[in-house]
Short mmCIF file of C-alpha atoms in Angstrom, two decimals:
data_model
loop_
_atom_site.label_atom_id
_atom_site.label_comp_id
_atom_site.label_asym_id
_atom_site.label_seq_id
_atom_site.Cartn_x
_atom_site.Cartn_y
_atom_site.Cartn_z
CA UNK R 139 -15.22 -28.65 87.69
CA UNK R 140 -17.71 -28.90 89.99
CA UNK R 141 -18.50 -31.79 88.06
CA UNK R 142 -14.79 -32.89 88.28
CA UNK R 143 -14.40 -32.30 91.59
CA UNK R 144 -17.67 -34.66 92.68
CA UNK R 145 -16.40 -37.04 90.43
CA UNK R 146 -12.60 -37.14 91.78
CA UNK R 147 -13.41 -37.44 95.34
CA UNK R 148 -15.23 -40.96 96.42
CA UNK R 149 -11.30 -41.72 94.55
CA UNK R 150 -9.63 -39.30 96.61
CA UNK R 151 -7.36 -38.84 93.25
CA UNK R 152 -6.02 -35.47 92.31
CA UNK R 153 -7.27 -32.84 89.76
CA UNK R 154 -4.30 -31.29 87.41
CA UNK R 155 -6.42 -28.26 85.69
CA UNK R 156 -4.62 -27.43 82.33
CA UNK R 157 -5.93 -24.44 80.30
CA UNK R 158 -5.27 -22.89 77.11
CA UNK R 159 -5.85 -19.21 76.97
CA UNK R 160 -6.07 -16.59 73.92
CA UNK R 161 -5.34 -14.10 76.51
CA UNK R 162 -8.12 -11.72 75.58
CA UNK R 163 -9.73 -11.13 78.53
CA UNK R 164 -8.30 -11.79 81.82
CA UNK R 165 -9.71 -10.52 85.10
CA UNK R 166 -9.28 -11.14 89.13
CA UNK R 167 -11.63 -13.39 89.18
CA UNK R 168 -9.97 -15.27 86.65
CA UNK R 169 -6.73 -14.97 88.10
CA UNK R 170 -7.96 -15.97 91.30
CA UNK R 171 -9.78 -19.08 89.97
CA UNK R 172 -6.81 -19.99 88.47
CA UNK R 173 -4.93 -19.68 91.94
CA UNK R 174 -7.42 -21.67 93.86
CA UNK R 175 -7.67 -23.97 91.39
CA UNK R 176 -3.88 -24.56 90.64
CA UNK R 177 -4.36 -24.32 86.98
CA UNK R 178 -1.84 -25.01 85.07
CA UNK R 179 -2.09 -22.47 81.17
CA UNK R 180 -0.66 -21.39 78.57
CA UNK R 181 -0.68 -18.43 76.79
CA UNK R 182 -0.98 -18.64 72.98
CA UNK R 183 0.66 -16.27 71.35
CA UNK R 184 2.76 -16.27 68.03
CA UNK R 185 6.06 -14.20 68.68
CA UNK R 186 6.31 -10.82 66.91
CA UNK R 187 3.96 -8.61 66.98
CA UNK R 188 3.02 -8.74 63.31
CA UNK R 189 2.90 -12.75 62.93
CA UNK R 190 0.48 -12.36 66.08
CA UNK R 191 -1.32 -10.05 64.38
CA UNK R 192 -1.92 -12.08 60.39
CA UNK R 193 -3.07 -15.32 62.06
CA UNK R 194 -5.00 -14.34 65.56
CA UNK R 195 -7.26 -10.58 64.63
CA UNK R 196 -10.18 -9.76 66.38
CA UNK R 197 -13.45 -11.20 64.50
CA UNK R 198 -13.30 -7.20 63.70
CA UNK R 199 -10.24 -6.98 62.09
CA UNK R 200 -8.11 -5.45 64.79
CA UNK R 201 -4.79 -6.65 66.16
CA UNK R 202 -4.93 -8.85 69.81
CA UNK R 203 -1.00 -8.51 70.25
CA UNK R 204 -1.24 -5.34 72.90
CA UNK R 205 -4.08 -7.16 74.71
CA UNK R 206 -2.85 -10.46 75.22
CA UNK R 207 0.56 -8.70 75.85
CA UNK R 208 -0.92 -6.60 78.92
CA UNK R 209 -2.39 -9.75 80.32
CA UNK R 210 1.08 -12.11 80.15
CA UNK R 211 2.15 -9.28 82.45
CA UNK R 212 -1.08 -8.81 84.66
CA UNK R 213 0.14 -13.27 84.53
CA UNK R 214 3.12 -12.43 85.50
CA UNK R 215 2.51 -10.91 88.92
CA UNK R 216 0.73 -13.73 90.54
CA UNK R 217 2.83 -17.07 88.46
CA UNK R 218 6.36 -18.42 89.04
CA UNK R 219 5.52 -20.35 85.88
CA UNK R 220 4.20 -18.88 82.43
CA UNK R 221 3.66 -20.71 79.19
CA UNK R 222 3.38 -19.89 75.81
CA UNK R 223 2.08 -21.94 73.21
CA UNK R 224 3.60 -19.76 69.40
CA UNK R 225 2.07 -21.46 66.71
CA UNK R 226 4.59 -21.34 63.03
CA UNK R 227 3.24 -20.50 59.60
CA UNK R 228 4.70 -21.68 56.32
CA UNK R 229 6.21 -17.85 55.83
CA UNK R 230 7.05 -17.09 59.50
CA UNK R 231 9.52 -20.25 60.12
CA UNK R 232 12.58 -17.82 59.34
CA UNK R 233 11.43 -15.64 62.38
CA UNK R 234 10.44 -18.14 64.80
CA UNK R 235 14.11 -17.54 66.94
CA UNK R 236 13.07 -13.77 66.73
CA UNK R 237 10.19 -14.46 68.01
CA UNK R 238 10.55 -17.19 70.70
CA UNK R 239 13.49 -14.79 72.05
CA UNK R 240 10.32 -11.73 71.70
CA UNK R 241 8.34 -13.64 73.96
CA UNK R 242 11.30 -14.71 76.61
CA UNK R 243 11.65 -10.94 76.72
CA UNK R 244 7.96 -10.64 77.79
CA UNK R 245 8.32 -13.02 80.77
CA UNK R 246 7.26 -16.27 79.12
CA UNK R 247 9.58 -19.28 80.96
CA UNK R 248 8.48 -22.16 78.59
CA UNK R 249 7.66 -21.93 74.87
CA UNK R 250 6.05 -24.57 72.69
CA UNK R 251 6.58 -24.15 69.30
CA UNK R 252 3.77 -25.82 66.82
CA UNK R 253 4.70 -26.27 63.18
CA UNK R 254 1.07 -25.79 62.23
CA UNK R 255 -0.87 -28.23 60.60
CA UNK R 256 -2.77 -27.23 57.09
CA UNK R 257 -2.27 -30.68 55.66
CA UNK R 258 0.10 -32.83 53.10
CA UNK R 259 2.40 -31.52 51.34
CA UNK R 260 2.28 -27.86 52.29
CA UNK R 261 6.13 -28.32 53.33
CA UNK R 262 9.46 -28.45 50.86
CA UNK R 263 12.23 -30.48 52.15
CA UNK R 264 13.80 -26.66 52.10
CA UNK R 265 11.25 -25.70 54.33
CA UNK R 266 11.56 -28.33 56.91
CA UNK R 267 15.76 -27.53 56.24
CA UNK R 268 15.14 -23.73 57.21
CA UNK R 269 13.34 -24.95 60.01
CA UNK R 270 15.51 -27.66 61.34
CA UNK R 271 18.75 -23.96 61.27
CA UNK R 272 16.25 -22.18 63.61
CA UNK R 273 15.33 -25.03 65.93
CA UNK R 274 18.92 -26.09 66.00
CA UNK R 275 19.84 -22.46 67.71
CA UNK R 276 16.97 -22.89 69.59
CA UNK R 277 18.48 -25.74 71.22
CA UNK R 278 21.40 -24.37 71.68
CA UNK R 279 19.88 -21.08 73.59
CA UNK R 280 18.46 -23.14 75.73
CA UNK R 281 21.28 -25.57 76.68
CA UNK R 282 22.44 -22.51 77.19
CA UNK R 283 19.78 -20.54 79.32
CA UNK R 284 20.40 -24.01 81.10
CA UNK R 285 23.72 -24.18 81.77
CA UNK R 286 23.45 -20.58 83.68
CA UNK R 287 20.22 -21.43 85.48
CA UNK R 288 18.04 -19.20 83.27
CA UNK R 289 14.52 -20.25 82.73
CA UNK R 290 13.39 -19.76 78.88
CA UNK R 291 13.33 -22.55 77.56
CA UNK R 292 12.15 -24.20 74.58
CA UNK R 293 9.13 -26.46 76.22
CA UNK R 294 9.25 -29.25 73.16
CA UNK R 295 12.62 -30.23 74.20
CA UNK R 296 12.39 -30.13 77.49
CA UNK R 297 9.98 -32.74 77.20
CA UNK R 298 11.71 -35.18 75.13
CA UNK R 299 14.75 -34.33 77.04
CA UNK R 300 12.51 -35.75 80.08
CA UNK R 301 11.23 -38.67 78.31
CA UNK R 302 14.90 -39.69 77.25
CA UNK R 303 15.95 -39.42 80.41
CA UNK R 304 13.48 -40.35 82.95
CA UNK R 305 13.42 -43.82 79.85
CA UNK R 306 9.23 -44.18 79.97
CA UNK R 307 8.01 -44.41 76.14
CA UNK R 308 5.37 -41.49 76.56
CA UNK R 309 2.01 -42.59 74.88
CA UNK R 310 1.10 -39.29 72.32
CA UNK R 311 -2.08 -39.56 72.13
CA UNK R 312 -4.97 -38.52 75.04
CA UNK R 313 -7.15 -41.64 72.33
CA UNK R 314 -5.46 -43.91 74.29
CA UNK R 315 -4.88 -42.92 77.73
CA UNK R 316 -7.77 -42.74 81.15
CA UNK R 317 -7.62 -39.76 83.12
CA UNK R 318 -6.73 -37.38 80.80
CA UNK R 319 -9.91 -35.27 79.10
CA UNK R 320 -11.04 -32.31 77.37
CA UNK R 321 -13.90 -29.38 77.68
CA UNK R 322 -15.68 -27.54 75.22
CA UNK R 323 -17.72 -24.31 76.90
CA UNK R 324 -20.27 -25.63 76.72
CA UNK R 325 -19.24 -29.16 78.59
CA UNK R 326 -18.75 -32.08 76.33
CA UNK R 327 -16.08 -34.08 76.33
CA UNK R 328 -13.20 -35.38 74.58
CA UNK R 329 -10.46 -37.58 75.50
CA UNK R 330 -8.19 -35.25 73.17
CA UNK R 331 -8.20 -31.72 72.66
CA UNK R 332 -7.64 -31.34 68.44
CA UNK R 333 -11.02 -33.48 68.66
CA UNK R 334 -13.43 -30.86 70.15
CA UNK R 335 -15.99 -30.35 67.98
CA UNK R 336 -15.88 -34.29 66.36
CA UNK R 337 -18.72 -36.26 67.09
CA UNK R 338 -16.49 -39.07 66.78
CA UNK R 339 -14.61 -38.46 69.62
CA UNK R 340 -17.01 -37.00 71.91
CA UNK R 341 -17.63 -38.66 75.00
CA UNK R 342 -20.58 -36.91 76.07
CA UNK R 343 -21.58 -33.83 77.75
CA UNK R 344 -21.06 -33.33 81.55
CA UNK R 345 -25.17 -32.90 82.08
CA UNK R 346 -26.24 -36.61 80.63
CA UNK R 347 -26.70 -39.05 83.60
CA UNK R 348 -25.06 -41.99 82.08
CA UNK R 349 -21.44 -40.11 81.25
CA UNK R 350 -18.97 -42.40 82.45
CA UNK R 351 -15.88 -40.70 81.79
CA UNK R 352 -14.03 -43.24 83.15
CA UNK R 353 -14.44 -46.36 81.93
CA UNK R 354 -13.10 -47.72 78.74
CA UNK R 355 -10.03 -46.52 76.71
CA UNK R 356 -9.85 -47.13 72.50
CA UNK R 357 -7.39 -49.67 71.87
CA UNK R 358 -3.74 -49.18 70.55
CA UNK R 359 -2.78 -50.96 67.52
CA UNK R 360 0.59 -51.80 66.91
CA UNK R 361 1.88 -49.57 64.10
CA UNK R 362 4.68 -51.45 61.55
CA UNK R 363 6.30 -49.06 60.35
CA UNK R 364 6.26 -46.77 62.88
CA UNK R 365 8.66 -49.63 64.90
CA UNK R 366 11.18 -49.53 62.32
CA UNK R 367 11.88 -45.67 62.79
CA UNK R 368 14.99 -44.62 65.42
CA UNK R 369 12.24 -42.28 66.97
CA UNK R 370 9.42 -43.69 67.97
CA UNK R 371 10.81 -44.16 71.42
CA UNK R 372 10.18 -40.77 72.00
CA UNK R 373 7.24 -39.64 69.44
CA UNK R 374 5.02 -43.21 70.14
CA UNK R 375 3.22 -43.74 66.91
CA UNK R 376 3.14 -39.71 66.70
CA UNK R 377 -0.61 -37.78 66.71
CA UNK R 378 -3.18 -40.38 65.94
CA UNK R 379 -5.80 -37.67 64.95
CA UNK R 380 -3.11 -35.83 62.75
CA UNK R 381 -3.12 -39.69 61.09
CA UNK R 382 -7.07 -39.86 60.65
CA UNK R 383 -7.08 -36.19 59.56
CA UNK R 384 -4.69 -36.72 56.31
CA UNK R 385 -4.26 -40.46 56.25
CA UNK R 386 -7.81 -41.19 56.83
CA UNK R 387 -6.46 -43.96 59.53
CA UNK R 388 -5.50 -42.87 62.98
CA UNK R 389 -2.82 -46.15 62.15
CA UNK R 390 -1.67 -44.38 59.47
CA UNK R 391 1.64 -42.36 60.21
CA UNK R 392 1.41 -38.20 58.54
CA UNK R 393 4.35 -38.29 57.59
CA UNK R 394 4.74 -33.94 58.47
CA UNK R 395 4.20 -35.11 62.00
CA UNK R 396 7.61 -37.64 61.34
CA UNK R 397 9.55 -35.22 59.83
CA UNK R 398 8.55 -32.38 62.32
CA UNK R 399 9.50 -34.93 65.33
CA UNK R 400 12.39 -36.05 63.79
CA UNK R 401 14.24 -32.62 64.29
CA UNK R 402 13.27 -32.16 67.85
CA UNK R 403 14.13 -35.53 68.47
CA UNK R 404 17.49 -34.58 66.86
CA UNK R 405 18.23 -31.47 68.43
CA UNK R 406 16.37 -32.64 72.15
CA UNK R 407 18.98 -36.10 72.00
CA UNK R 408 21.82 -33.26 71.61
CA UNK R 409 21.06 -30.97 74.26
CA UNK R 410 20.88 -33.94 76.46
CA UNK R 411 24.17 -35.43 75.02
CA UNK R 412 26.03 -32.06 76.43
CA UNK R 413 24.03 -31.96 79.50
CA UNK R 414 25.37 -35.64 79.77
CA UNK R 415 29.04 -34.06 79.84
CA UNK R 416 28.27 -31.14 82.47
CA UNK R 417 25.98 -32.90 84.82
CA UNK R 418 22.23 -31.83 85.53
CA UNK R 419 22.36 -29.69 88.56
CA UNK R 420 21.69 -26.77 86.99
CA UNK R 421 18.46 -28.42 85.09
CA UNK R 422 17.35 -29.98 87.96
CA UNK R 423 17.02 -26.12 89.44
CA UNK R 424 14.97 -24.74 86.13
CA UNK R 425 12.52 -28.46 85.81
CA UNK R 426 11.43 -31.12 87.96
CA UNK R 427 12.52 -34.24 86.13
CA UNK R 428 8.77 -35.70 86.85
#
């Protein structure tokens, strides 16, 4: 943080800190740090206790769920906005709605749902159909919560609705932007959080005297296949790192990503169309269009 603050000071810029935590360690010192530096943080918790316990045990094998739950309640007392990242594996797809509802009941305002990416061919058409059914239910619940003025929302939909409403196609990947950086605990810097630990995408370390974070960006190539897709303006050619991980090339679309984003985009468009008919007064109270 000291490094970033010193870097930005002569530019008269504003730093926005974002942190993803497993939520197992929380104390007054950490909470004070979050408050004083205007942190936006995300807690990783996978919904239902048995699912989270299977996905995120301590190294000893003990469940971390109760500790994370306790710390979420603790954070809820100090912050108005709570965000959770919930990973859904293939076997957990049927419980997606119940898992999100559990997090809402716990005091989480926004739940980001990440269908686990573990390789190509992992999910069948039946899996995607089932996930779409779950996401459609959550889309209806999100829409109703907006109308009721209840801040229990699926963040995936809110982000896409924002893009649709503002008509500002987003660059989905931090590799091609300048100003968003991820740091490892050891001070190594990357443009994308998914690339942490991959030396190919390492920019350097904050102790490097010659580190120039704000200098230069990777060039974004034109992907012909994506320009023919109806969802391209919402997904902006997908995730470059996933493309490389599963296809060996950042410019070759990963079909698993395409399947996921099309489901999310379909339901986001459906919510947006209904909101246009109803008006945006309640939505404006819940979320800043940004």
